[in-house]
Amino acid sequence: MRKFGLIGDPISKSGSPSLFRAAYRNEEQEDGSPYSYDLIEGSDFEASWETFIKEYSAINVTAPFKEKAYARVEELSELGKGLVSGPAARIGASNLLVKTTEGIAAHNSDFTGIVIAVAEAYYPGIVEEFIKEYGSDFYVRIHQFFLMSLGRRFTSQPQALIVGCGGAGRAAAVAAAELGFATVLMNRTEEKARDIAEAMPEYDFLVDPIADFKEAVRECDLVIYTIPTALPQIKELTADDFLQEGCSCDSKVILEANYKDPSFDEEARLKLAAAEGIYIPGSRWLLYQALTGYPLMTGLKPDLEAMKGCLLGTVFG
């Protein structure tokens, strides 16, 4: 029986199991049993890794293990027993591990999920349209389209602010830069943001202190917020802070990772809407991460409409 799951801590409230079951609700394995997806919760990475090796065909990886998972597969690749995808290598973190005939493969579908979510915000309907036209290659084509249309959509090079520099923040930073945004990193520990900027000189990342959060929100076209808790400055934001005066596009876009307890609460989202901004909930990031990641895990096409229905009944917006 092929088994799939998620490692991380804490993960008891994760929406991934329900989303996976929805994606493959009509699939059965050779023994007639449905595809399973388990939560492998625990603070000990080594124990979670051993469980994966012994029992599972593929697993998703969430905090705090994304960098450790990548590092482990990188070590295996040096021995000819591991494979690292391009996005995972650039980010230095993996949220998806798959057993293959050539060893353990490390992927990063956080990256592709962000690319698709941002593109969908600026071009509503592009996901379904490109899936219909290009099939499994849709997310590559979306990325290419966004880059080619950058000059038509923005009056100058757009700016992105990445808040938080953990595994999700690193993926967000690379995704924003690969989409053509001049990208600013911001973290509560500024040194961590500087370390990432120095480790990836090809992206010319800038670093701002967390004290400049409000000003940076005003200046940037895209904000990707990956800190699991709310900064107090969010309460201080007004509709005027979300206006795009002097920016390169009419609408400010905010994408948030946390889909269970968003830091941009209803009050903040209403202020954003009053300024004609666009809010992308973490559930949409989760959906598109799964849409590109689950086929790598299973070799099968997931049911997008069923996945949407699953999230619509819980956290999708």
PDB file of N, CA, C and O in Angstrom, residues 77-114:
ATOM      1  N   SER A  77      22.404  13.274  -2.268  1.00  0.00           N
ATOM      2  CA  SER A  77      22.729  13.496  -3.680  1.00  0.00           C
ATOM      3  C   SER A  77      24.229  13.387  -3.937  1.00  0.00           C
ATOM      4  O   SER A  77      24.661  12.954  -5.011  1.00  0.00           O
ATOM      5  N   GLU A  78      25.021  13.774  -2.960  1.00  0.00           N
ATOM      6  CA  GLU A  78      26.476  13.665  -3.098  1.00  0.00           C
ATOM      7  C   GLU A  78      26.932  12.208  -3.120  1.00  0.00           C
ATOM      8  O   GLU A  78      28.021  11.888  -3.602  1.00  0.00           O
ATOM      9  N   LEU A  79      26.080  11.322  -2.604  1.00  0.00           N
ATOM     10  CA  LEU A  79      26.374   9.885  -2.599  1.00  0.00           C
ATOM     11  C   LEU A  79      25.669   9.167  -3.745  1.00  0.00           C
ATOM     12  O   LEU A  79      25.705   7.932  -3.829  1.00  0.00           O
ATOM     13  N   GLY A  80      25.000   9.935  -4.611  1.00  0.00           N
ATOM     14  CA  GLY A  80      24.274   9.337  -5.714  1.00  0.00           C
ATOM     15  C   GLY A  80      22.950   8.725  -5.306  1.00  0.00           C
ATOM     16  O   GLY A  80      22.384   7.905  -6.038  1.00  0.00           O
ATOM     17  N   LYS A  81      22.421   9.143  -4.151  1.00  0.00           N
ATOM     18  CA  LYS A  81      21.183   8.561  -3.641  1.00  0.00           C
ATOM     19  C   LYS A  81      20.076   9.603  -3.465  1.00  0.00           C
ATOM     20  O   LYS A  81      19.085   9.348  -2.798  1.00  0.00           O
ATOM     21  N   GLY A  82      20.275  10.785  -4.033  1.00  0.00           N
ATOM     22  CA  GLY A  82      19.278  11.837  -3.883  1.00  0.00           C
ATOM     23  C   GLY A  82      19.258  12.763  -5.084  1.00  0.00           C
ATOM     24  O   GLY A  82      20.237  12.858  -5.829  1.00  0.00           O
ATOM     25  N   LEU A  83      18.130  13.429  -5.266  1.00  0.00           N
ATOM     26  CA  LEU A  83      17.940  14.377  -6.358  1.00  0.00           C
ATOM     27  C   LEU A  83      17.332  15.655  -5.800  1.00  0.00           C
ATOM     28  O   LEU A  83      16.452  15.605  -4.938  1.00  0.00           O
ATOM     29  N   VAL A  84      17.792  16.810  -6.282  1.00  0.00           N
ATOM     30  CA  VAL A  84      17.285  18.097  -5.809  1.00  0.00           C
ATOM     31  C   VAL A  84      16.770  18.894  -7.002  1.00  0.00           C
ATOM     32  O   VAL A  84      17.500  19.108  -7.975  1.00  0.00           O
ATOM     33  N   SER A  85      15.516  19.338  -6.939  1.00  0.00           N
ATOM     34  CA  SER A  85      14.948  20.134  -8.023  1.00  0.00           C
ATOM     35  C   SER A  85      15.558  21.535  -8.027  1.00  0.00           C
ATOM     36  O   SER A  85      16.123  21.987  -7.026  1.00  0.00           O
ATOM     37  N   GLY A  86      15.395  22.238  -9.155  1.00  0.00           N
ATOM     38  CA  GLY A  86      15.942  23.583  -9.271  1.00  0.00           C
ATOM     39  C   GLY A  86      15.437  24.543  -8.216  1.00  0.00           C
ATOM     40  O   GLY A  86      16.228  25.196  -7.527  1.00  0.00           O
ATOM     41  N   PRO A  87      14.097  24.671  -8.048  1.00  0.00           N
ATOM     42  CA  PRO A  87      13.588  25.585  -7.015  1.00  0.00           C
ATOM     43  C   PRO A  87      14.083  25.239  -5.618  1.00  0.00           C
ATOM     44  O   PRO A  87      14.451  26.127  -4.839  1.00  0.00           O
ATOM     45  N   ALA A  88      14.102  23.952  -5.256  1.00  0.00           N
ATOM     46  CA  ALA A  88      14.576  23.560  -3.930  1.00  0.00           C
ATOM     47  C   ALA A  88      16.037  23.948  -3.740  1.00  0.00           C
ATOM     48  O   ALA A  88      16.434  24.421  -2.665  1.00  0.00           O
ATOM     49  N   ALA A  89      16.839  23.777  -4.783  1.00  0.00           N
ATOM     50  CA  ALA A  89      18.257  24.124  -4.695  1.00  0.00           C
ATOM     51  C   ALA A  89      18.440  25.625  -4.520  1.00  0.00           C
ATOM     52  O   ALA A  89      19.289  26.069  -3.727  1.00  0.00           O
ATOM     53  N   ARG A  90      17.668  26.415  -5.258  1.00  0.00           N
ATOM     54  CA  ARG A  90      17.805  27.869  -5.147  1.00  0.00           C
ATOM     55  C   ARG A  90      17.337  28.372  -3.789  1.00  0.00           C
ATOM     56  O   ARG A  90      17.903  29.314  -3.234  1.00  0.00           O
ATOM     57  N   ILE A  91      16.310  27.741  -3.257  1.00  0.00           N
ATOM     58  CA  ILE A  91      15.715  28.189  -1.994  1.00  0.00           C
ATOM     59  C   ILE A  91      16.476  27.640  -0.792  1.00  0.00           C
ATOM     60  O   ILE A  91      16.536  28.273   0.263  1.00  0.00           O
ATOM     61  N   GLY A  92      17.043  26.449  -0.938  1.00  0.00           N
ATOM     62  CA  GLY A  92      17.726  25.807   0.187  1.00  0.00           C
ATOM     63  C   GLY A  92      16.748  25.213   1.176  1.00  0.00           C
ATOM     64  O   GLY A  92      17.040  25.076   2.361  1.00  0.00           O
ATOM     65  N   ALA A  93      15.557  24.843   0.688  1.00  0.00           N
ATOM     66  CA  ALA A  93      14.521  24.255   1.541  1.00  0.00           C
ATOM     67  C   ALA A  93      13.621  23.390   0.671  1.00  0.00           C
ATOM     68  O   ALA A  93      13.460  23.650  -0.528  1.00  0.00           O
ATOM     69  N   SER A  94      13.052  22.362   1.280  1.00  0.00           N
ATOM     70  CA  SER A  94      12.163  21.463   0.552  1.00  0.00           C
ATOM     71  C   SER A  94      10.890  21.223   1.362  1.00  0.00           C
ATOM     72  O   SER A  94      10.955  21.007   2.570  1.00  0.00           O
ATOM     73  N   ASN A  95       9.753  21.244   0.676  1.00  0.00           N
ATOM     74  CA  ASN A  95       8.489  20.933   1.336  1.00  0.00           C
ATOM     75  C   ASN A  95       7.871  19.647   0.783  1.00  0.00           C
ATOM     76  O   ASN A  95       6.724  19.329   1.073  1.00  0.00           O
ATOM     77  N   LEU A  96       8.669  18.895   0.016  1.00  0.00           N
ATOM     78  CA  LEU A  96       8.142  17.694  -0.615  1.00  0.00           C
ATOM     79  C   LEU A  96       9.283  16.715  -0.906  1.00  0.00           C
ATOM     80  O   LEU A  96      10.236  17.058  -1.610  1.00  0.00           O
ATOM     81  N   LEU A  97       9.178  15.513  -0.350  1.00  0.00           N
ATOM     82  CA  LEU A  97      10.163  14.458  -0.552  1.00  0.00           C
ATOM     83  C   LEU A  97       9.486  13.260  -1.197  1.00  0.00           C
ATOM     84  O   LEU A  97       8.424  12.818  -0.746  1.00  0.00           O
ATOM     85  N   VAL A  98      10.100  12.746  -2.242  1.00  0.00           N
ATOM     86  CA  VAL A  98       9.514  11.640  -2.993  1.00  0.00           C
ATOM     87  C   VAL A  98      10.561  10.546  -3.196  1.00  0.00           C
ATOM     88  O   VAL A  98      11.685  10.826  -3.626  1.00  0.00           O
ATOM     89  N   LYS A  99      10.196   9.296  -2.915  1.00  0.00           N
ATOM     90  CA  LYS A  99      11.077   8.174  -3.202  1.00  0.00           C
ATOM     91  C   LYS A  99      11.015   7.858  -4.697  1.00  0.00           C
ATOM     92  O   LYS A  99       9.935   7.708  -5.265  1.00  0.00           O
ATOM     93  N   THR A 100      12.182   7.778  -5.344  1.00  0.00           N
ATOM     94  CA  THR A 100      12.251   7.439  -6.762  1.00  0.00           C
ATOM     95  C   THR A 100      13.252   6.312  -6.948  1.00  0.00           C
ATOM     96  O   THR A 100      13.961   5.922  -6.008  1.00  0.00           O
ATOM     97  N   THR A 101      13.344   5.799  -8.166  1.00  0.00           N
ATOM     98  CA  THR A 101      14.305   4.739  -8.459  1.00  0.00           C
ATOM     99  C   THR A 101      15.741   5.238  -8.372  1.00  0.00           C
ATOM    100  O   THR A 101      16.678   4.448  -8.284  1.00  0.00           O
ATOM    101  N   GLU A 102      15.923   6.553  -8.400  1.00  0.00           N
ATOM    102  CA  GLU A 102      17.258   7.149  -8.332  1.00  0.00           C
ATOM    103  C   GLU A 102      17.578   7.714  -6.946  1.00  0.00           C
ATOM    104  O   GLU A 102      18.605   8.351  -6.766  1.00  0.00           O
ATOM    105  N   GLY A 103      16.685   7.495  -5.986  1.00  0.00           N
ATOM    106  CA  GLY A 103      16.903   8.001  -4.638  1.00  0.00           C
ATOM    107  C   GLY A 103      15.785   8.921  -4.195  1.00  0.00           C
ATOM    108  O   GLY A 103      14.738   9.020  -4.839  1.00  0.00           O
ATOM    109  N   ILE A 104      16.006   9.622  -3.089  1.00  0.00           N
ATOM    110  CA  ILE A 104      15.012  10.569  -2.566  1.00  0.00           C
ATOM    111  C   ILE A 104      15.111  11.880  -3.337  1.00  0.00           C
ATOM    112  O   ILE A 104      16.188  12.460  -3.453  1.00  0.00           O
ATOM    113  N   ALA A 105      13.980  12.340  -3.858  1.00  0.00           N
ATOM    114  CA  ALA A 105      13.937  13.607  -4.598  1.00  0.00           C
ATOM    115  C   ALA A 105      13.338  14.699  -3.719  1.00  0.00           C
ATOM    116  O   ALA A 105      12.307  14.493  -3.079  1.00  0.00           O
ATOM    117  N   ALA A 106      14.001  15.857  -3.678  1.00  0.00           N
ATOM    118  CA  ALA A 106      13.532  17.009  -2.914  1.00  0.00           C
ATOM    119  C   ALA A 106      12.965  18.061  -3.869  1.00  0.00           C
ATOM    120  O   ALA A 106      13.637  18.461  -4.825  1.00  0.00           O
ATOM    121  N   HIS A 107      11.731  18.478  -3.612  1.00  0.00           N
ATOM    122  CA  HIS A 107      11.075  19.499  -4.427  1.00  0.00           C
ATOM    123  C   HIS A 107      10.639  20.659  -3.543  1.00  0.00           C
ATOM    124  O   HIS A 107      10.655  20.555  -2.310  1.00  0.00           O
ATOM    125  N   ASN A 108      10.238  21.751  -4.180  1.00  0.00           N
ATOM    126  CA  ASN A 108       9.660  22.873  -3.432  1.00  0.00           C
ATOM    127  C   ASN A 108       8.435  23.384  -4.169  1.00  0.00           C
ATOM    128  O   ASN A 108       8.538  24.196  -5.086  1.00  0.00           O
ATOM    129  N   SER A 109       7.261  22.882  -3.789  1.00  0.00           N
ATOM    130  CA  SER A 109       6.014  23.339  -4.405  1.00  0.00           C
ATOM    131  C   SER A 109       5.489  24.605  -3.747  1.00  0.00           C
ATOM    132  O   SER A 109       4.511  25.198  -4.225  1.00  0.00           O
ATOM    133  N   ASP A 110       6.114  25.051  -2.643  1.00  0.00           N
ATOM    134  CA  ASP A 110       5.804  26.385  -2.113  1.00  0.00           C
ATOM    135  C   ASP A 110       6.093  27.419  -3.196  1.00  0.00           C
ATOM    136  O   ASP A 110       5.334  28.369  -3.399  1.00  0.00           O
ATOM    137  N   PHE A 111       7.213  27.231  -3.886  1.00  0.00           N
ATOM    138  CA  PHE A 111       7.636  28.139  -4.953  1.00  0.00           C
ATOM    139  C   PHE A 111       6.584  28.210  -6.052  1.00  0.00           C
ATOM    140  O   PHE A 111       6.123  29.291  -6.422  1.00  0.00           O
ATOM    141  N   THR A 112       6.188  27.044  -6.579  1.00  0.00           N
ATOM    142  CA  THR A 112       5.218  27.050  -7.669  1.00  0.00           C
ATOM    143  C   THR A 112       3.852  27.541  -7.196  1.00  0.00           C
ATOM    144  O   THR A 112       3.137  28.214  -7.945  1.00  0.00           O
ATOM    145  N   GLY A 113       3.491  27.233  -5.947  1.00  0.00           N
ATOM    146  CA  GLY A 113       2.227  27.709  -5.413  1.00  0.00           C
ATOM    147  C   GLY A 113       2.161  29.228  -5.359  1.00  0.00           C
ATOM    148  O   GLY A 113       1.125  29.830  -5.659  1.00  0.00           O
ATOM    149  N   ILE A 114       3.277  29.849  -4.985  1.00  0.00           N
ATOM    150  CA  ILE A 114       3.329  31.316  -4.931  1.00  0.00           C
ATOM    151  C   ILE A 114       3.250  31.915  -6.325  1.00  0.00           C
ATOM    152  O   ILE A 114       2.506  32.878  -6.570  1.00  0.00           O
TER     153      ILE A 114
END
